[in-house]
Amino acid sequence: VAKRTWSAWISVGLTVLIILSAVTFAAGPSAALSGETATILFTHDLHDHMLPVKDLLDGRVTDTGGFARLTSAILEEKQMSPDALLVDGGDFSMGTPFQTLFSAEAPELRIMGEMGYEVVTLGNHEFDYRAEGLAQSLQAASQSRNPLPQIVQSNTVFPAGPNGELTPSLLALKQAYEDYGVKDYTILEKNGLKIGVFGLMGADAASNAPMSEADFADSVENARRVVNELHAAGTDLILCLSHSGTWPDKDVSEDEILAKEVPDIDVIISAHTHTRLDEPIRTGNTLIVSAEDSCRYLGKLQLAGDGQGVWKLQAYKLRLIDDS
């Protein structure tokens, strides 16, 4: 009788554990959020605008941009939000004469590391000097003594030729990815939260890098795969650095399609199309944000958990990088 009693209790206990596990899994990794906050500072499409330029903005001539000014804005925002995450959505290179140093010196990644950028992704213009040029740039950055941002890009493919081998330049790029530590995603802890960050190259952006030698797999399929892995890792917030963009025609607006197809992405930093979104686009529970291009703005997104696994918009602004 005692053995049967203990056996029954063990069965009950195992049943309860299984039910609790199922409920926890179904609820998702963000379900416990209640009052937590997160702040994301972001840029994209900086295009080597390290120095200010005269700019026609909203119908008036304005002196905008410059990495020193941008750094001042970042430091001021960090004083207000010390746990803010600083990221970039790609195309940080190519656009001014500084691009001539891209392969030999990697000034963009090295300076952005000093500025406090934690995670960036690659855009199509990082491939402008082809696989060999990007490989050299990544190696130059890796061999420097500067702090560097992590690079995330989840859908890069290194296609082998008919003989099953990579070309020498593609092999060099693959090695540079490994030496730098380019990966699908990273998980950072901020203010007690686990934030998963991954990168994507969109279809239109990939079509603008025809000489890259690399291929870029379907962004939606890769996003689903990565989001599942981030869920399994217990992340509280999922952020996508998407070099894809938004378009007026929603039927071809890649990041809006991505948000619909992969609804568990909490935030999409939408790069490539140089869009300025004065208010985020909300698609389901996903927020899509963009801060134009050429170092004109620093984006700031503040979120608060609602206790039901959804991040609500608390505040949003695009801070103009001008002579102030």
Tab-separated table of C-alpha atoms in Angstrom:
chain	number	residue	atom	x	y	z
A	1	VAL	CA	0.000	0.000	0.000
A	2	ALA	CA	2.830	2.401	0.924
A	3	LYS	CA	4.576	1.717	-2.366
A	4	ARG	CA	1.378	2.374	-4.316
A	5	THR	CA	0.847	5.636	-2.354
A	6	TRP	CA	4.358	6.897	-3.076
A	7	SER	CA	3.985	5.911	-6.706
A	8	ALA	CA	0.739	7.862	-6.953
A	9	TRP	CA	2.323	10.966	-5.388
A	10	ILE	CA	5.274	10.744	-7.771
A	11	SER	CA	2.899	10.492	-10.723
A	12	VAL	CA	0.961	13.518	-9.504
A	13	GLY	CA	4.177	15.494	-9.025
A	14	LEU	CA	5.442	14.686	-12.505
A	15	THR	CA	2.088	15.632	-14.003
A	16	VAL	CA	2.170	19.012	-12.239
A	17	LEU	CA	5.722	19.673	-13.457
A	18	ILE	CA	4.767	18.826	-17.032
A	19	ILE	CA	1.739	21.131	-16.876
A	20	LEU	CA	3.800	23.978	-15.412
A	21	SER	CA	6.455	23.506	-18.080
A	22	ALA	CA	3.851	23.586	-20.825
A	23	VAL	CA	2.250	26.726	-19.425
A	24	THR	CA	5.643	28.444	-19.122
A	25	PHE	CA	6.564	27.547	-22.691
A	26	ALA	CA	3.195	28.626	-24.092
A	27	ALA	CA	3.369	31.937	-22.283
A	28	GLY	CA	6.667	32.786	-23.983
A	29	PRO	CA	9.842	34.282	-22.535
A	30	SER	CA	8.397	37.771	-22.034
A	31	ALA	CA	5.263	36.766	-20.133
A	32	ALA	CA	6.702	37.625	-16.708
A	33	LEU	CA	7.374	41.255	-17.642
A	34	SER	CA	5.671	43.706	-15.329
A	35	GLY	CA	6.858	47.298	-15.237
A	36	GLU	CA	10.340	46.570	-16.608
A	37	THR	CA	11.736	49.189	-18.974
A	38	ALA	CA	14.208	49.137	-21.844
A	39	THR	CA	15.873	51.959	-23.793
A	40	ILE	CA	17.341	51.544	-27.273
A	41	LEU	CA	19.510	54.185	-28.969
A	42	PHE	CA	19.906	53.596	-32.685
A	43	THR	CA	21.286	54.822	-35.989
A	44	HIS	CA	21.614	53.364	-39.469
A	45	ASP	CA	22.925	54.321	-42.888
A	46	LEU	CA	25.600	56.618	-41.431
A	47	HIS	CA	27.535	56.364	-44.718
A	48	ASP	CA	30.869	57.610	-43.358
A	49	HIS	CA	29.463	61.017	-42.365
A	50	MET	CA	32.114	61.478	-39.711
A	51	LEU	CA	32.201	65.249	-40.265
A	52	PRO	CA	29.257	67.691	-40.288
A	53	VAL	CA	27.890	68.825	-43.653
A	54	LYS	CA	25.622	71.604	-44.879
A	55	ASP	CA	22.261	69.980	-45.355
A	56	LEU	CA	18.850	71.000	-46.683
A	57	LEU	CA	16.540	69.646	-44.011
A	58	ASP	CA	12.811	70.426	-43.848
A	59	GLY	CA	13.303	73.315	-46.255
A	60	ARG	CA	16.146	75.031	-44.417
A	61	VAL	CA	19.925	74.824	-44.587
A	62	THR	CA	21.251	73.115	-41.462
A	63	ASP	CA	24.711	72.004	-40.388
A	64	THR	CA	24.075	68.329	-39.546
A	65	GLY	CA	25.911	65.157	-38.648
A	66	GLY	CA	29.406	64.364	-37.492
A	67	PHE	CA	30.557	61.557	-35.225
A	68	ALA	CA	31.829	63.924	-32.504
A	69	ARG	CA	28.416	65.578	-32.258
A	70	LEU	CA	26.711	62.202	-32.383
A	71	THR	CA	28.924	61.026	-29.526
A	72	SER	CA	27.930	64.059	-27.456
A	73	ALA	CA	24.264	63.211	-27.980
A	74	ILE	CA	24.881	59.553	-27.103
A	75	LEU	CA	26.674	60.492	-23.876
A	76	GLU	CA	23.875	62.858	-22.855
A	77	GLU	CA	21.253	60.186	-23.496
A	78	LYS	CA	23.334	57.652	-21.565
A	79	GLN	CA	23.404	59.996	-18.565
A	80	MET	CA	19.604	59.858	-18.510
A	81	SER	CA	19.424	56.137	-19.373
A	82	PRO	CA	22.664	54.415	-18.269
A	83	ASP	CA	21.437	50.971	-19.364
A	84	ALA	CA	20.506	52.102	-22.870
A	85	LEU	CA	21.528	49.752	-25.682
A	86	LEU	CA	23.314	51.447	-28.619
A	87	VAL	CA	22.980	49.740	-32.026
A	88	ASP	CA	23.318	50.428	-35.761
A	89	GLY	CA	21.414	48.939	-38.700
A	90	GLY	CA	24.212	48.853	-41.292
A	91	ASP	CA	25.606	50.899	-44.177
A	92	PHE	CA	27.870	52.668	-41.709
A	93	SER	CA	30.442	52.996	-44.527
A	94	MET	CA	30.603	54.422	-48.061
A	95	GLY	CA	29.490	57.975	-48.770
A	96	THR	CA	32.379	60.346	-48.069
A	97	PRO	CA	36.153	60.289	-48.768
A	98	PHE	CA	36.625	58.395	-45.478
A	99	GLN	CA	35.467	55.321	-47.405
A	100	THR	CA	38.918	55.167	-49.029
A	101	LEU	CA	40.255	53.936	-45.648
A	102	PHE	CA	37.579	51.238	-45.313
A	103	SER	CA	39.616	48.185	-46.322
A	104	ALA	CA	42.988	49.205	-44.913
A	105	GLU	CA	42.012	50.803	-41.608
A	106	ALA	CA	38.342	49.995	-40.824
A	107	PRO	CA	37.831	53.464	-39.298
A	108	GLU	CA	34.052	53.055	-39.045
A	109	LEU	CA	33.990	49.962	-36.820
A	110	ARG	CA	36.926	51.161	-34.727
A	111	ILE	CA	35.462	54.610	-34.079
A	112	MET	CA	31.965	53.223	-33.478
A	113	GLY	CA	33.452	50.882	-30.898
A	114	GLU	CA	35.018	53.855	-29.133
A	115	MET	CA	31.659	55.660	-29.312
A	116	GLY	CA	30.013	52.855	-27.365
A	117	TYR	CA	28.148	50.974	-30.083
A	118	GLU	CA	27.464	47.482	-28.780
A	119	VAL	CA	25.917	45.714	-31.780
A	120	VAL	CA	25.771	46.513	-35.509
A	121	THR	CA	24.810	44.651	-38.645
A	122	LEU	CA	26.238	44.861	-42.157
A	123	GLY	CA	24.447	46.624	-44.998
A	124	ASN	CA	24.863	46.198	-48.726
A	125	HIS	CA	27.377	49.064	-48.921
A	126	GLU	CA	29.790	47.218	-46.630
A	127	PHE	CA	30.216	44.919	-49.663
A	128	ASP	CA	31.030	47.747	-52.095
A	129	TYR	CA	34.699	46.703	-52.182
A	130	ARG	CA	33.524	43.137	-52.749
A	131	ALA	CA	34.236	40.164	-50.535
A	132	GLU	CA	37.960	40.869	-50.481
A	133	GLY	CA	37.506	44.494	-49.372
A	134	LEU	CA	35.123	43.612	-46.544
A	135	ALA	CA	37.411	40.776	-45.461
A	136	GLN	CA	40.341	43.177	-45.241
A	137	SER	CA	38.263	45.708	-43.293
A	138	LEU	CA	37.092	43.119	-40.758
A	139	GLN	CA	40.643	41.853	-40.316
A	140	ALA	CA	41.966	45.406	-39.865
A	141	ALA	CA	39.364	46.004	-37.170
A	142	SER	CA	40.072	42.653	-35.487
A	143	GLN	CA	43.795	43.369	-35.362
A	144	SER	CA	43.369	46.862	-33.913
A	145	ARG	CA	43.499	47.612	-30.224
A	146	ASN	CA	40.177	49.415	-30.287
A	147	PRO	CA	36.995	48.211	-28.597
A	148	LEU	CA	34.676	46.963	-31.331
A	149	PRO	CA	30.924	46.485	-31.627
A	150	GLN	CA	29.608	42.980	-32.084
A	151	ILE	CA	28.417	42.228	-35.618
A	152	VAL	CA	25.266	40.157	-36.122
A	153	GLN	CA	24.030	38.899	-39.483
A	154	SER	CA	21.948	35.755	-39.635
A	155	ASN	CA	21.352	35.121	-43.322
A	156	THR	CA	24.783	35.301	-44.975
A	157	VAL	CA	25.582	32.276	-47.153
A	158	PHE	CA	29.018	31.462	-48.587
A	159	PRO	CA	28.196	29.568	-51.813
A	160	ALA	CA	30.642	26.969	-53.015
A	161	GLY	CA	31.537	26.702	-56.691
A	162	PRO	CA	31.014	23.676	-58.969
A	163	ASN	CA	34.069	22.014	-57.454
A	164	GLY	CA	32.628	22.357	-53.962
A	165	GLU	CA	35.187	24.950	-52.895
A	166	LEU	CA	34.941	28.653	-52.089
A	167	THR	CA	36.722	31.223	-54.220
A	168	PRO	CA	39.858	32.644	-52.529
A	169	SER	CA	38.119	35.978	-51.817
A	170	LEU	CA	35.010	34.301	-50.398
A	171	LEU	CA	37.189	32.016	-48.296
A	172	ALA	CA	38.973	35.119	-46.982
A	173	LEU	CA	35.628	36.703	-46.104
A	174	LYS	CA	34.433	33.581	-44.302
A	175	GLN	CA	37.678	33.536	-42.315
A	176	ALA	CA	37.293	37.252	-41.521
A	177	TYR	CA	33.749	36.624	-40.250
A	178	GLU	CA	35.133	33.943	-37.947
A	179	ASP	CA	38.106	36.020	-36.764
A	180	TYR	CA	35.940	39.051	-36.021
A	181	GLY	CA	33.229	36.915	-34.422
A	182	VAL	CA	30.340	37.747	-36.750
A	183	LYS	CA	27.356	35.663	-35.623
A	184	ASP	CA	23.623	35.229	-36.135
A	185	TYR	CA	22.669	36.911	-32.879
A	186	THR	CA	23.875	38.025	-29.484
A	187	ILE	CA	22.206	38.245	-26.078
A	188	LEU	CA	22.973	41.179	-23.797
A	189	GLU	CA	21.852	41.857	-20.255
A	190	LYS	CA	20.517	45.345	-19.577
A	191	ASN	CA	18.718	46.495	-16.442
A	192	GLY	CA	18.123	42.860	-15.481
A	193	LEU	CA	16.696	42.005	-18.911
A	194	LYS	CA	18.005	39.558	-21.497
A	195	ILE	CA	17.876	41.308	-24.869
A	196	GLY	CA	18.397	39.231	-27.999
A	197	VAL	CA	19.725	41.127	-31.021
A	198	PHE	CA	20.027	39.652	-34.521
A	199	GLY	CA	20.777	41.050	-37.968
A	200	LEU	CA	19.322	40.544	-41.440
A	201	MET	CA	20.090	41.592	-45.000
A	202	GLY	CA	16.868	42.205	-46.939
A	203	ALA	CA	16.156	41.175	-50.514
A	204	ASP	CA	16.341	44.658	-52.032
A	205	ALA	CA	19.560	45.430	-50.150
A	206	ALA	CA	21.082	42.134	-51.281
A	207	SER	CA	20.225	42.996	-54.894
A	208	ASN	CA	22.299	46.160	-54.419
A	209	ALA	CA	25.387	44.102	-53.564
A	210	PRO	CA	25.691	42.045	-56.768
A	211	MET	CA	29.483	41.744	-56.602
A	212	SER	CA	29.630	40.633	-52.963
A	213	GLU	CA	30.022	36.933	-53.932
A	214	ALA	CA	28.038	36.088	-50.795
A	215	ASP	CA	24.384	35.074	-50.975
A	216	PHE	CA	21.679	36.075	-48.526
A	217	ALA	CA	19.050	33.539	-47.579
A	218	ASP	CA	15.380	34.397	-47.127
A	219	SER	CA	15.101	36.956	-44.328
A	220	VAL	CA	11.716	35.799	-43.018
A	221	GLU	CA	12.760	32.141	-42.768
A	222	ASN	CA	15.987	33.085	-41.004
A	223	ALA	CA	14.166	35.425	-38.653
A	224	ARG	CA	11.816	32.605	-37.635
A	225	ARG	CA	14.765	30.327	-36.953
A	226	VAL	CA	16.644	32.894	-34.882
A	227	VAL	CA	13.562	34.007	-32.938
A	228	ASN	CA	12.903	30.384	-31.967
A	229	GLU	CA	16.483	30.099	-30.719
A	230	LEU	CA	16.178	33.349	-28.769
A	231	HIS	CA	12.923	32.139	-27.213
A	232	ALA	CA	14.646	28.929	-26.181
A	233	ALA	CA	17.414	31.015	-24.578
A	234	GLY	CA	14.845	32.825	-22.438
A	235	THR	CA	15.230	36.342	-23.824
A	236	ASP	CA	12.913	39.067	-22.549
A	237	LEU	CA	13.064	41.323	-25.615
A	238	ILE	CA	13.940	40.538	-29.243
A	239	LEU	CA	15.471	43.259	-31.418
A	240	CYS	CA	16.124	42.876	-35.150
A	241	LEU	CA	18.680	45.045	-36.960
A	242	SER	CA	17.097	44.733	-40.387
A	243	HIS	CA	18.866	46.155	-43.408
A	244	SER	CA	15.674	45.815	-45.422
A	245	GLY	CA	13.582	48.955	-45.048
A	246	THR	CA	10.019	50.147	-45.362
A	247	TRP	CA	8.268	51.364	-48.505
A	248	PRO	CA	5.067	53.363	-49.173
A	249	ASP	CA	3.546	50.281	-50.838
A	250	LYS	CA	2.900	47.956	-47.898
A	251	ASP	CA	2.729	44.954	-50.223
A	252	VAL	CA	6.490	45.263	-50.831
A	253	SER	CA	7.500	46.984	-47.564
A	254	GLU	CA	9.987	44.369	-46.370
A	255	ASP	CA	10.136	45.184	-42.667
A	256	GLU	CA	6.369	45.471	-42.367
A	257	ILE	CA	6.084	42.065	-44.038
A	258	LEU	CA	8.748	40.731	-41.661
A	259	ALA	CA	6.791	41.994	-38.646
A	260	LYS	CA	3.621	40.278	-39.877
A	261	GLU	CA	5.344	37.000	-40.711
A	262	VAL	CA	7.461	36.840	-37.536
A	263	PRO	CA	5.240	38.511	-34.900
A	264	ASP	CA	7.473	37.620	-31.937
A	265	ILE	CA	10.028	40.264	-32.929
A	266	ASP	CA	9.502	43.106	-30.460
A	267	VAL	CA	11.455	45.863	-32.257
A	268	ILE	CA	12.780	46.248	-35.807
A	269	ILE	CA	15.457	48.871	-36.471
A	270	SER	CA	14.616	49.405	-40.141
A	271	ALA	CA	17.568	50.477	-42.291
A	272	HIS	CA	18.432	50.655	-46.010
A	273	THR	CA	15.611	52.886	-47.326
A	274	HIS	CA	16.818	55.994	-45.430
A	275	THR	CA	13.332	56.429	-43.999
A	276	ARG	CA	12.581	58.892	-41.230
A	277	LEU	CA	9.761	57.633	-39.047
A	278	ASP	CA	8.659	60.419	-36.741
A	279	GLU	CA	6.392	57.850	-35.084
A	280	PRO	CA	7.014	54.094	-34.980
A	281	ILE	CA	5.019	51.801	-37.228
A	282	ARG	CA	3.205	49.246	-35.083
A	283	THR	CA	2.467	45.950	-36.784
A	284	GLY	CA	0.791	43.626	-34.301
A	285	ASN	CA	2.997	43.881	-31.221
A	286	THR	CA	6.107	44.801	-33.237
A	287	LEU	CA	7.453	48.358	-33.320
A	288	ILE	CA	9.335	49.444	-36.478
A	289	VAL	CA	11.587	52.512	-36.174
A	290	SER	CA	13.882	54.422	-38.560
A	291	ALA	CA	16.133	57.475	-38.154
A	292	GLU	CA	16.850	58.578	-41.740
A	293	ASP	CA	20.513	58.532	-42.848
A	294	SER	CA	23.903	60.269	-42.955
A	295	CYS	CA	24.198	60.840	-39.201
A	296	ARG	CA	21.306	63.335	-39.174
A	297	TYR	CA	19.501	61.792	-36.206
A	298	LEU	CA	19.993	59.638	-33.137
A	299	GLY	CA	16.893	57.559	-32.461
A	300	LYS	CA	15.735	56.834	-28.923
A	301	LEU	CA	13.069	54.245	-28.157
A	302	GLN	CA	11.829	53.648	-24.608
A	303	LEU	CA	9.691	50.619	-23.825
A	304	ALA	CA	7.774	49.319	-20.804
A	305	GLY	CA	6.546	45.776	-20.186
A	306	ASP	CA	2.793	45.378	-19.692
A	307	GLY	CA	2.975	42.185	-17.637
A	308	GLN	CA	1.397	40.193	-20.481
A	309	GLY	CA	4.473	39.674	-22.608
A	310	VAL	CA	4.030	42.809	-24.729
A	311	TRP	CA	6.363	45.788	-24.852
A	312	LYS	CA	4.470	49.080	-24.939
A	313	LEU	CA	5.814	52.337	-26.345
A	314	GLN	CA	6.750	54.656	-23.502
A	315	ALA	CA	8.600	57.379	-25.438
A	316	TYR	CA	10.188	57.881	-28.845
A	317	LYS	CA	12.222	60.663	-30.406
A	318	LEU	CA	14.642	61.385	-33.215
A	319	ARG	CA	17.280	63.753	-31.928
A	320	LEU	CA	18.704	66.053	-34.594
A	321	ILE	CA	22.511	65.988	-34.719
A	322	ASP	CA	23.193	69.676	-35.353
A	323	ASP	CA	25.515	72.351	-33.945
A	324	SER	CA	23.720	72.280	-30.592
